Amino acid sequence: MMRGDQRPQLLMRYFLNPTDRCFASQDIANGMRVLNLDDVSKICSAPVSSPRHIRILQWNVLSQSLGQKNDGFVNCPDEALTWECRKYQIVQEIVQNDPDVVCLQEVDHFKFLQMTLGSQNYEGVFFPKPDSPCLYVQSNNGPDGCAIFYKKNKFDLVNYATRILQVWRVQSNQVAIAAILRIRQTGKEICVGTTHLKARHSALLSKLRNEQGKDLLRFMSEVAGNRPIILSGDFNAEPVEPVYSTILNFVPLGLSSAYADALEEDSSLPTTDTHTDCHRSEDSFTRPELSARREPPYTTWKIREDGEVCHTIDYVFYSKDKMKVKNFHKILKVCRAFIM
């Protein structure tokens, strides 16, 4: 993949997998176990070609303009942040995991990904932020935004919609994409959405993220109709924030966290136990039984000038009454497989 002879191989990862059994119906294994993969394995786990299985890869790929010139990763070698170093490693990481659908954030080289992933059986859609911070960085490559890629031999793109998320009826600078994909072999349709909510920490920004989340949920509900939903993204919110509870408690969609559902099946794995308050300001945001969830200890880990940050802010939510979680990655990037 033109990565260069001197660059190290990509990290191999552990994969959380259900105990072996037949998936002839919509049931799924009750027990979970961790499989230690062979070091020579090229992918996180063997992909399943069945039309009932959907493999999702969720990843904030880090905007090239911001990552190299604005984010201040003080412990990262400068050469590791260059586009020449990163671009084919990003593609390799995606391709070797063989996802059916790829949800990306902070994409500011969409045309490159469209061309390279297009040669690997993927097609994609992109929606930029209206006032991307990349545009204020010298020698930028255009605005960053969200993208969804899908395997064109498995899905037909029925349609897709985009949204500039609103806060109290005013447009923000965060966006979302929702794509309706039809599985070619069965004709069944799913709605896949992705987003990247407002970053940074403060009480006000937490409220803003919650309002963005409410607008996102209404948008997904309008686009999806009665279809199963997979909603992934960088929500920039730990599980204790209101937006996490808002998403889980939005009755019309009935979403659940793929990480939390799988981790609650395996108490031996480290998690972040969270207890969030249900918000009852609107009837549609009331499901008190989902007020306590288990999430992984982190989904992002970085060191900037102001210190080290290691916490959980990325999620994959799904329609629990229509899909089951089969397995998932344990480390930074989130790779999910679902069975319908």
mmCIF file of C-alpha atoms in Angstrom, residues 1 3 7-15 36-47 55 57 88-99 120 122 329 333 335:
data_model
loop_
_atom_site.group_PDB
_atom_site.id
_atom_site.type_symbol
_atom_site.label_atom_id
_atom_site.label_comp_id
_atom_site.label_asym_id
_atom_site.label_seq_id
_atom_site.Cartn_x
_atom_site.Cartn_y
_atom_site.Cartn_z
ATOM 1 C CA MET A 1 0.000 0.000 0.000
ATOM 2 C CA ARG A 3 3.567 2.762 3.175
ATOM 3 C CA ARG A 7 7.368 1.813 8.748
ATOM 4 C CA PRO A 8 6.131 -0.599 11.426
ATOM 5 C CA GLN A 9 3.206 -2.889 10.809
ATOM 6 C CA LEU A 10 -0.212 -1.823 12.054
ATOM 7 C CA LEU A 11 -1.154 -3.036 15.523
ATOM 8 C CA MET A 12 -3.038 -6.294 15.775
ATOM 9 C CA ARG A 13 -6.103 -6.139 18.022
ATOM 10 C CA TYR A 14 -8.101 -8.342 20.316
ATOM 11 C CA PHE A 15 -11.708 -8.949 19.392
ATOM 12 C CA ASN A 36 -6.645 -13.835 21.125
ATOM 13 C CA LEU A 37 -6.064 -13.552 17.409
ATOM 14 C CA ASP A 38 -3.043 -14.951 15.629
ATOM 15 C CA ASP A 39 -0.330 -12.319 15.195
ATOM 16 C CA VAL A 40 -0.288 -12.891 11.453
ATOM 17 C CA SER A 41 -3.983 -12.165 11.106
ATOM 18 C CA LYS A 42 -4.581 -9.331 8.658
ATOM 19 C CA ILE A 43 -8.041 -8.424 9.926
ATOM 20 C CA CYS A 44 -9.731 -8.120 13.301
ATOM 21 C CA SER A 45 -11.866 -11.247 12.777
ATOM 22 C CA ALA A 46 -13.000 -13.274 9.810
ATOM 23 C CA PRO A 47 -15.709 -11.340 7.940
ATOM 24 C CA ARG A 55 -19.812 -5.082 9.773
ATOM 25 C CA LEU A 57 -16.220 0.515 11.255
ATOM 26 C CA TYR A 88 -2.106 4.909 3.065
ATOM 27 C CA GLN A 89 -2.065 3.734 6.659
ATOM 28 C CA ILE A 90 -5.627 5.057 7.018
ATOM 29 C CA VAL A 91 -6.649 3.161 3.904
ATOM 30 C CA GLN A 92 -4.836 0.018 5.019
ATOM 31 C CA GLU A 93 -6.485 0.124 8.433
ATOM 32 C CA ILE A 94 -9.905 0.336 6.810
ATOM 33 C CA VAL A 95 -9.327 -2.284 4.137
ATOM 34 C CA GLN A 96 -7.691 -4.870 6.383
ATOM 35 C CA ASN A 97 -10.699 -4.794 8.723
ATOM 36 C CA ASP A 98 -12.997 -5.415 5.745
ATOM 37 C CA PRO A 99 -16.063 -3.482 7.000
ATOM 38 C CA GLN A 120 -11.489 -1.559 -3.070
ATOM 39 C CA TYR A 122 -16.449 1.073 -1.715
ATOM 40 C CA HIS A 329 -13.146 -4.362 18.735
ATOM 41 C CA LYS A 333 -11.212 2.510 16.778
ATOM 42 C CA CYS A 335 -15.454 -1.924 14.611
#
